[in-house]
Amino acid sequence: MPVISDPVQFNENELYVDLRAALGLPLYLKCEGFNFAGSIKLKAATEMVDAAERDGLLRPGSVLVESSSGNLGVALSVLAASRGYRFLCVTDARCNQPTIRLMEALGSQVHVIQEPDVRGGFLGARMAYVAALCASDDRYVWLNQYTNQGNWKAHYRTTAPAIARRFPDLDVLFVGAGTTGTLMGCARWFWQWRRRVRIVAVDSVGSVSFGQAPGRRLIPGLGTSVPPALLDESYVDELIRVDETDAVLACRRLAARGFLFGGSTGTVVSGAGQWLADHGRAGLVSVAIAPDLGERYLDTVYREGWPADVTESEPAMARSA
Ligand SMILES: Cc1ncc(COP(=O)(O)O)c(C=O)c1O
């Protein structure tokens, strides 16, 4: 077992669940939630912070600021605490409470935007707040996960090659799309090194990422209300869109077999299940990425009656990455 002195030194990158036993699906689920930030976002956060330090952008006295609906905020909180920076996370009324408490426990400050802007929804309002803050004081450093090249490079360097090493005969890779950092990093790597692998993006119904109309979404991390700047659709072979009720069902079926994953894992598994039902064949090797685990979703995805009991007047959890 590894012995570490810095939280980013541990990040399980080799764990897969074979879903044949649990769900009867010929699909390997890559688990990205086993690290001190609890999600795949630790990879993007580390890449972006390392680059900012190398470029001299982050210096002693700098204050990191970022717009996040949760997992990146937690990952930056871990990094800021371990490296001695202050961190301000700008989120909105739909960020779940356990995530806000987690960031605060790690020493971060959290600013919650209460009102969406007319055009860009909550994400637009969050970005405008961060931009104004940075213009007011040059100690603020905004890494901007929506445009930062380190976001996808992290997965080009780590996630994709790890999958290719473990599954040299991989046929299909299913990746959920939020900022599209994970999707673009993996898609670019496989395009360059294993072009036969089909890249299937999974998005939520109600997300505008691939040009569809906006709609109500409640599961954070996956889907956007503003088109993702990092997305280059020419690397994506196919898109599957999943209704959130199907995502919740998939999560609960996994939980019934002892695997408590986050909401977006349900989305990706449900999308992969649809795809495999249509295109599956004997011997096909397929992998899906599970961005986090389920404990942050106990009051939502795993609560009896949710989401049917969330009314339009209640704040939804999140509509953006
Ligand atoms: C909870 C969660 N975090 C992170 C991600 C990764 O998203 P991206 O790299 O597209 O921002 C996803 C996407 O599935 C997610 O659902």
Tab-separated table of C-alpha atoms and ligand atoms in Angstrom:
chain	number	residue	atom	x	y	z
A	1	MET	CA	0.000	0.000	0.000
A	2	PRO	CA	1.286	3.501	-0.749
A	3	VAL	CA	2.398	5.864	2.026
A	4	ILE	CA	1.740	9.514	1.181
A	5	SER	CA	2.373	12.962	2.615
A	6	ASP	CA	0.353	15.033	0.119
A	7	PRO	CA	-3.336	14.273	-0.648
A	8	VAL	CA	-2.827	14.336	-4.416
A	9	GLN	CA	-0.280	11.533	-4.229
A	10	PHE	CA	-3.077	8.961	-3.926
A	11	ASN	CA	-5.502	8.580	-6.809
A	12	GLU	CA	-6.769	5.103	-7.701
A	13	ASN	CA	-6.504	4.905	-11.480
A	14	GLU	CA	-6.740	1.151	-12.058
A	15	LEU	CA	-10.068	0.093	-10.545
A	16	TYR	CA	-12.912	-1.228	-12.737
A	17	VAL	CA	-16.244	-2.851	-11.898
A	18	ASP	CA	-17.325	-5.575	-14.301
A	19	LEU	CA	-21.052	-4.878	-14.623
A	20	ARG	CA	-21.964	-8.309	-15.997
A	21	ALA	CA	-22.668	-9.661	-12.510
A	22	ALA	CA	-24.437	-6.557	-11.128
A	23	LEU	CA	-26.491	-5.442	-14.143
A	24	GLY	CA	-26.009	-8.110	-16.800
A	25	LEU	CA	-24.162	-5.516	-18.901
A	26	PRO	CA	-20.937	-6.296	-20.798
A	27	LEU	CA	-19.365	-3.091	-19.528
A	28	TYR	CA	-16.371	-2.240	-17.369
A	29	LEU	CA	-16.882	0.800	-15.160
A	30	LYS	CA	-13.731	2.798	-14.421
A	31	CYS	CA	-14.007	4.140	-10.853
A	32	GLU	CA	-12.596	7.653	-10.461
A	33	GLY	CA	-13.955	8.443	-6.991
A	34	PHE	CA	-11.208	6.894	-4.870
A	35	ASN	CA	-9.022	9.848	-3.935
A	36	PHE	CA	-9.093	12.584	-1.261
A	37	ALA	CA	-11.349	14.818	-3.387
A	38	GLY	CA	-13.725	11.949	-4.084
A	39	SER	CA	-13.961	12.516	-7.825
A	40	ILE	CA	-12.330	12.590	-11.233
A	41	LYS	CA	-11.942	16.361	-10.887
A	42	LEU	CA	-8.806	15.928	-8.789
A	43	LYS	CA	-6.958	15.153	-12.032
A	44	ALA	CA	-8.055	18.341	-13.831
A	45	ALA	CA	-7.511	20.455	-10.716
A	46	THR	CA	-3.963	19.155	-10.226
A	47	GLU	CA	-3.059	19.677	-13.883
A	48	MET	CA	-4.424	23.251	-13.891
A	49	VAL	CA	-2.801	24.249	-10.579
A	50	ASP	CA	0.560	22.719	-11.537
A	51	ALA	CA	0.517	24.621	-14.844
A	52	ALA	CA	-0.427	27.891	-13.138
A	53	GLU	CA	2.442	27.457	-10.674
A	54	ARG	CA	4.886	26.636	-13.514
A	55	ASP	CA	3.729	29.703	-15.471
A	56	GLY	CA	4.177	31.965	-12.426
A	57	LEU	CA	0.453	32.776	-12.366
A	58	LEU	CA	-0.028	31.360	-8.863
A	59	ARG	CA	2.275	32.882	-6.288
A	60	PRO	CA	2.329	33.108	-2.485
A	61	GLY	CA	-0.601	35.379	-1.563
A	62	SER	CA	-2.679	34.394	-4.601
A	63	VAL	CA	-6.343	33.593	-4.047
A	64	LEU	CA	-7.739	30.869	-6.271
A	65	VAL	CA	-11.279	31.497	-7.481
A	66	GLU	CA	-13.420	29.148	-9.547
A	67	SER	CA	-16.997	28.617	-10.633
A	68	SER	CA	-18.032	25.061	-9.770
A	69	SER	CA	-21.191	23.155	-8.911
A	70	GLY	CA	-19.219	20.891	-6.650
A	71	ASN	CA	-16.577	18.373	-7.540
A	72	LEU	CA	-13.977	20.747	-8.984
A	73	GLY	CA	-14.545	23.031	-6.000
A	74	VAL	CA	-13.817	20.164	-3.608
A	75	ALA	CA	-10.726	19.169	-5.601
A	76	LEU	CA	-9.389	22.740	-5.596
A	77	SER	CA	-10.149	22.950	-1.866
A	78	VAL	CA	-7.945	19.893	-1.287
A	79	LEU	CA	-5.141	21.367	-3.416
A	80	ALA	CA	-5.407	24.865	-1.938
A	81	ALA	CA	-5.281	23.466	1.605
A	82	SER	CA	-2.281	21.277	0.860
A	83	ARG	CA	-0.335	24.016	-0.954
A	84	GLY	CA	-1.193	26.985	1.245
A	85	TYR	CA	-3.460	29.030	-1.052
A	86	ARG	CA	-6.783	30.587	-0.211
A	87	PHE	CA	-9.667	29.372	-2.380
A	88	LEU	CA	-13.028	30.970	-3.094
A	89	CYS	CA	-15.598	28.744	-4.796
A	90	VAL	CA	-18.441	30.512	-6.588
A	91	THR	CA	-21.410	28.207	-6.819
A	92	ASP	CA	-25.194	28.595	-6.950
A	93	ALA	CA	-28.332	27.741	-5.041
A	94	ARG	CA	-28.425	24.291	-6.591
A	95	CYS	CA	-25.064	23.070	-5.268
A	96	ASN	CA	-25.809	20.377	-2.712
A	97	GLN	CA	-25.254	21.177	0.973
A	98	PRO	CA	-22.838	18.323	1.774
A	99	THR	CA	-20.526	19.609	-0.982
A	100	ILE	CA	-20.601	23.169	0.374
A	101	ARG	CA	-19.844	21.855	3.872
A	102	LEU	CA	-17.013	19.729	2.510
A	103	MET	CA	-15.362	22.759	0.878
A	104	GLU	CA	-15.765	24.810	4.054
A	105	ALA	CA	-14.322	21.992	6.182
A	106	LEU	CA	-11.255	22.075	3.925
A	107	GLY	CA	-10.851	25.790	4.666
A	108	SER	CA	-12.360	27.249	1.492
A	109	GLN	CA	-14.749	30.148	1.249
A	110	VAL	CA	-17.976	29.476	-0.687
A	111	HIS	CA	-20.053	32.176	-2.355
A	112	VAL	CA	-23.542	31.053	-3.381
A	113	ILE	CA	-25.199	32.901	-6.289
A	114	GLN	CA	-28.938	33.039	-5.589
A	115	GLU	CA	-30.295	34.415	-8.883
A	116	PRO	CA	-29.722	33.177	-12.453
A	117	ASP	CA	-28.993	35.753	-15.153
A	118	VAL	CA	-31.484	36.121	-17.981
A	119	ARG	CA	-29.351	34.629	-20.737
A	120	GLY	CA	-26.843	32.152	-19.302
A	121	GLY	CA	-28.785	30.807	-16.304
A	122	PHE	CA	-26.848	30.162	-13.102
A	123	LEU	CA	-23.638	29.348	-14.942
A	124	GLY	CA	-23.675	32.737	-16.685
A	125	ALA	CA	-24.279	34.485	-13.361
A	126	ARG	CA	-21.436	32.580	-11.677
A	127	MET	CA	-18.981	33.386	-14.465
A	128	ALA	CA	-19.925	37.081	-14.396
A	129	TYR	CA	-19.311	37.191	-10.627
A	130	VAL	CA	-15.874	35.555	-10.965
A	131	ALA	CA	-14.894	37.849	-13.851
A	132	ALA	CA	-15.859	40.935	-11.834
A	133	LEU	CA	-13.880	39.714	-8.830
A	134	CYS	CA	-10.745	39.151	-10.926
A	135	ALA	CA	-11.072	42.609	-12.486
A	136	SER	CA	-11.290	44.155	-8.995
A	137	ASP	CA	-8.122	42.646	-7.458
A	138	ASP	CA	-5.142	41.030	-9.162
A	139	ARG	CA	-4.517	38.613	-6.292
A	140	TYR	CA	-7.442	36.537	-7.623
A	141	VAL	CA	-6.430	33.768	-10.005
A	142	TRP	CA	-9.189	32.129	-12.062
A	143	LEU	CA	-8.077	28.871	-13.641
A	144	ASN	CA	-11.386	28.662	-15.543
A	145	GLN	CA	-12.143	24.971	-16.021
A	146	TYR	CA	-14.380	25.807	-18.992
A	147	THR	CA	-11.506	27.047	-21.153
A	148	ASN	CA	-8.337	25.789	-19.418
A	149	GLN	CA	-6.415	23.374	-21.681
A	150	GLY	CA	-5.122	21.572	-18.578
A	151	ASN	CA	-8.677	20.306	-18.006
A	152	TRP	CA	-8.564	17.955	-21.005
A	153	LYS	CA	-4.768	17.417	-20.936
A	154	ALA	CA	-5.091	15.760	-17.513
A	155	HIS	CA	-7.157	12.978	-19.090
A	156	TYR	CA	-4.991	12.805	-22.194
A	157	ARG	CA	-2.015	12.183	-19.901
A	158	THR	CA	-3.608	9.863	-17.317
A	159	THR	CA	-7.168	8.558	-17.822
A	160	ALA	CA	-7.023	7.493	-21.476
A	161	PRO	CA	-3.625	5.749	-21.425
A	162	ALA	CA	-4.597	3.917	-18.208
A	163	ILE	CA	-7.735	2.554	-19.933
A	164	ALA	CA	-5.762	1.601	-23.047
A	165	ARG	CA	-3.137	-0.236	-20.956
A	166	ARG	CA	-5.777	-2.267	-19.110
A	167	PHE	CA	-7.934	-2.918	-22.200
A	168	PRO	CA	-5.672	-3.184	-25.254
A	169	ASP	CA	-8.625	-4.540	-27.296
A	170	LEU	CA	-11.044	-1.789	-26.305
A	171	ASP	CA	-13.867	-1.216	-28.817
A	172	VAL	CA	-16.051	1.486	-27.217
A	173	LEU	CA	-15.536	4.146	-24.550
A	174	PHE	CA	-18.521	5.924	-22.939
A	175	VAL	CA	-17.763	9.324	-21.360
A	176	GLY	CA	-20.158	11.745	-19.676
A	177	ALA	CA	-19.899	15.348	-20.839
A	178	GLY	CA	-19.750	18.260	-18.401
A	179	THR	CA	-17.068	20.823	-19.241
A	180	THR	CA	-16.022	18.036	-21.685
A	181	GLY	CA	-12.502	17.934	-20.236
A	182	THR	CA	-12.697	14.181	-19.633
A	183	LEU	CA	-14.349	13.561	-23.002
A	184	MET	CA	-11.901	15.655	-25.029
A	185	GLY	CA	-8.783	14.347	-23.259
A	186	CYS	CA	-9.824	10.726	-23.821
A	187	ALA	CA	-11.148	11.328	-27.351
A	188	ARG	CA	-7.945	13.088	-28.444
A	189	TRP	CA	-5.733	10.363	-26.979
A	190	PHE	CA	-7.646	7.513	-28.634
A	191	TRP	CA	-7.861	9.433	-31.923
A	192	GLN	CA	-4.097	9.789	-31.888
A	193	TRP	CA	-3.074	6.328	-30.596
A	194	ARG	CA	-5.976	3.852	-31.041
A	195	ARG	CA	-8.197	5.220	-33.766
A	196	ARG	CA	-10.422	2.128	-33.942
A	197	VAL	CA	-11.922	2.869	-30.502
A	198	ARG	CA	-15.420	4.388	-30.762
A	199	ILE	CA	-15.923	7.401	-28.505
A	200	VAL	CA	-19.499	7.751	-27.309
A	201	ALA	CA	-20.379	10.944	-25.429
A	202	VAL	CA	-23.202	10.742	-22.895
A	203	ASP	CA	-25.213	13.866	-22.115
A	204	SER	CA	-28.377	14.574	-20.124
A	205	VAL	CA	-31.670	15.494	-21.730
A	206	GLY	CA	-32.026	19.241	-21.054
A	207	SER	CA	-28.313	20.000	-21.599
A	208	VAL	CA	-27.362	22.392	-24.421
A	209	SER	CA	-23.824	20.975	-24.867
A	210	PHE	CA	-24.486	19.348	-28.244
A	211	GLY	CA	-26.866	21.953	-29.593
A	212	GLN	CA	-30.139	20.757	-28.093
A	213	ALA	CA	-32.763	22.856	-26.355
A	214	PRO	CA	-32.308	23.634	-22.657
A	215	GLY	CA	-34.510	21.933	-20.083
A	216	ARG	CA	-34.688	21.208	-16.405
A	217	ARG	CA	-31.798	19.094	-15.094
A	218	LEU	CA	-31.056	18.174	-11.511
A	219	ILE	CA	-27.961	15.960	-11.503
A	220	PRO	CA	-24.749	17.999	-11.239
A	221	GLY	CA	-21.476	17.426	-13.082
A	222	LEU	CA	-22.934	16.361	-16.382
A	223	GLY	CA	-24.572	18.634	-18.963
A	224	THR	CA	-24.399	22.412	-19.310
A	225	SER	CA	-26.594	25.461	-19.734
A	226	VAL	CA	-23.888	27.253	-21.789
A	227	PRO	CA	-22.162	25.399	-24.686
A	228	PRO	CA	-18.795	24.011	-23.471
A	229	ALA	CA	-15.843	25.907	-24.982
A	230	LEU	CA	-13.544	22.855	-24.817
A	231	LEU	CA	-15.802	20.658	-26.933
A	232	ASP	CA	-14.630	19.710	-30.432
A	233	GLU	CA	-17.342	17.427	-31.775
A	234	SER	CA	-15.118	16.163	-34.600
A	235	TYR	CA	-13.455	13.807	-32.068
A	236	VAL	CA	-16.776	12.352	-30.898
A	237	ASP	CA	-18.207	9.398	-32.835
A	238	GLU	CA	-21.655	9.286	-31.256
A	239	LEU	CA	-23.852	11.012	-28.735
A	240	ILE	CA	-26.379	9.423	-26.414
A	241	ARG	CA	-28.797	11.527	-24.408
A	242	VAL	CA	-30.239	10.176	-21.193
A	243	ASP	CA	-33.285	11.241	-19.267
A	244	GLU	CA	-32.475	11.881	-15.617
A	245	THR	CA	-35.154	9.478	-14.417
A	246	ASP	CA	-33.273	6.686	-16.220
A	247	ALA	CA	-30.028	7.871	-14.622
A	248	VAL	CA	-31.600	7.649	-11.160
A	249	LEU	CA	-32.922	4.155	-11.908
A	250	ALA	CA	-29.456	3.008	-12.992
A	251	CYS	CA	-27.925	4.425	-9.781
A	252	ARG	CA	-30.466	2.610	-7.644
A	253	ARG	CA	-29.961	-0.681	-9.484
A	254	LEU	CA	-26.223	-0.377	-8.863
A	255	ALA	CA	-26.804	0.506	-5.199
A	256	ALA	CA	-29.011	-2.566	-4.833
A	257	ARG	CA	-25.897	-4.595	-5.702
A	258	GLY	CA	-23.692	-2.695	-3.224
A	259	PHE	CA	-22.205	-0.137	-5.623
A	260	LEU	CA	-23.104	3.400	-4.509
A	261	PHE	CA	-22.084	5.711	-7.368
A	262	GLY	CA	-22.806	9.382	-8.122
A	263	GLY	CA	-25.730	10.548	-10.252
A	264	SER	CA	-23.762	11.031	-13.449
A	265	THR	CA	-22.488	7.453	-13.270
A	266	GLY	CA	-26.135	6.432	-13.517
A	267	THR	CA	-26.443	8.627	-16.613
A	268	VAL	CA	-23.383	7.099	-18.271
A	269	VAL	CA	-24.334	3.519	-17.366
A	270	SER	CA	-27.883	4.039	-18.587
A	271	GLY	CA	-26.612	5.534	-21.882
A	272	ALA	CA	-24.109	2.718	-22.328
A	273	GLY	CA	-26.874	0.181	-21.648
A	274	GLN	CA	-29.019	1.715	-24.400
A	275	TRP	CA	-26.110	1.711	-26.835
A	276	LEU	CA	-25.130	-1.874	-26.042
A	277	ALA	CA	-28.730	-3.047	-26.455
A	278	ASP	CA	-28.685	-1.589	-29.993
A	279	HIS	CA	-25.098	-2.316	-31.073
A	280	GLY	CA	-23.708	-4.939	-28.682
A	281	ARG	CA	-22.154	-8.117	-30.049
A	282	ALA	CA	-20.290	-11.048	-28.559
A	283	GLY	CA	-16.760	-10.164	-27.577
A	284	LEU	CA	-17.216	-6.383	-27.721
A	285	VAL	CA	-15.008	-4.679	-25.119
A	286	SER	CA	-16.544	-1.548	-23.629
A	287	VAL	CA	-15.613	0.799	-20.795
A	288	ALA	CA	-17.527	3.663	-19.153
A	289	ILE	CA	-16.118	6.269	-16.774
A	290	ALA	CA	-17.696	6.710	-13.304
A	291	PRO	CA	-16.717	10.241	-12.140
A	292	ASP	CA	-17.594	9.946	-8.441
A	293	LEU	CA	-19.280	7.953	-5.666
A	294	GLY	CA	-22.754	8.201	-4.184
A	295	GLU	CA	-22.475	9.666	-0.675
A	296	ARG	CA	-22.889	13.269	-1.899
A	297	TYR	CA	-26.226	12.275	-3.443
A	298	LEU	CA	-28.005	10.733	-0.458
A	299	ASP	CA	-30.493	13.617	-0.261
A	300	THR	CA	-31.236	13.527	-3.980
A	301	VAL	CA	-30.582	10.519	-6.194
A	302	TYR	CA	-30.897	8.076	-3.290
A	303	ARG	CA	-33.829	9.737	-1.531
A	304	GLU	CA	-37.177	7.984	-1.862
A	305	GLY	CA	-39.488	10.019	-4.114
A	306	TRP	CA	-36.740	12.115	-5.741
A	307	PRO	CA	-36.915	13.702	-8.334
A	308	ALA	CA	-40.702	13.442	-8.669
A	309	ASP	CA	-41.130	15.450	-5.458
A	310	VAL	CA	-38.911	18.337	-6.637
A	311	THR	CA	-41.320	21.027	-7.769
A	312	GLU	CA	-40.518	23.769	-10.277
A	313	SER	CA	-40.476	26.328	-7.447
A	314	GLU	CA	-37.766	24.471	-5.524
A	315	PRO	CA	-34.182	25.182	-6.504
A	316	ALA	CA	-32.874	22.387	-8.703
A	317	MET	CA	-29.511	20.961	-7.692
A	318	ALA	CA	-27.513	22.096	-10.662
A	319	ARG	CA	-27.782	22.729	-14.338
A	320	SER	CA	-24.160	23.137	-15.118
A	321	ALA	CA	-20.804	21.518	-14.509
B	1	LIG	C1	-19.934	14.387	-11.162
B	1	LIG	C2	-19.065	14.612	-12.351
B	1	LIG	N1	-17.884	15.181	-12.205
B	1	LIG	C3	-17.065	15.346	-13.273
B	1	LIG	C4	-17.415	14.947	-14.532
B	1	LIG	C5	-16.482	15.146	-15.656
B	1	LIG	O1	-16.938	16.093	-16.458
B	1	LIG	P1	-16.063	17.024	-17.371
B	1	LIG	O2	-14.664	16.519	-17.428
B	1	LIG	O3	-16.757	16.930	-18.678
B	1	LIG	O4	-16.180	18.364	-16.742
B	1	LIG	C6	-18.609	14.406	-14.731
B	1	LIG	C7	-19.022	13.954	-16.045
B	1	LIG	O5	-19.610	12.914	-16.218
B	1	LIG	C8	-19.446	14.234	-13.612
B	1	LIG	O6	-20.619	13.697	-13.748
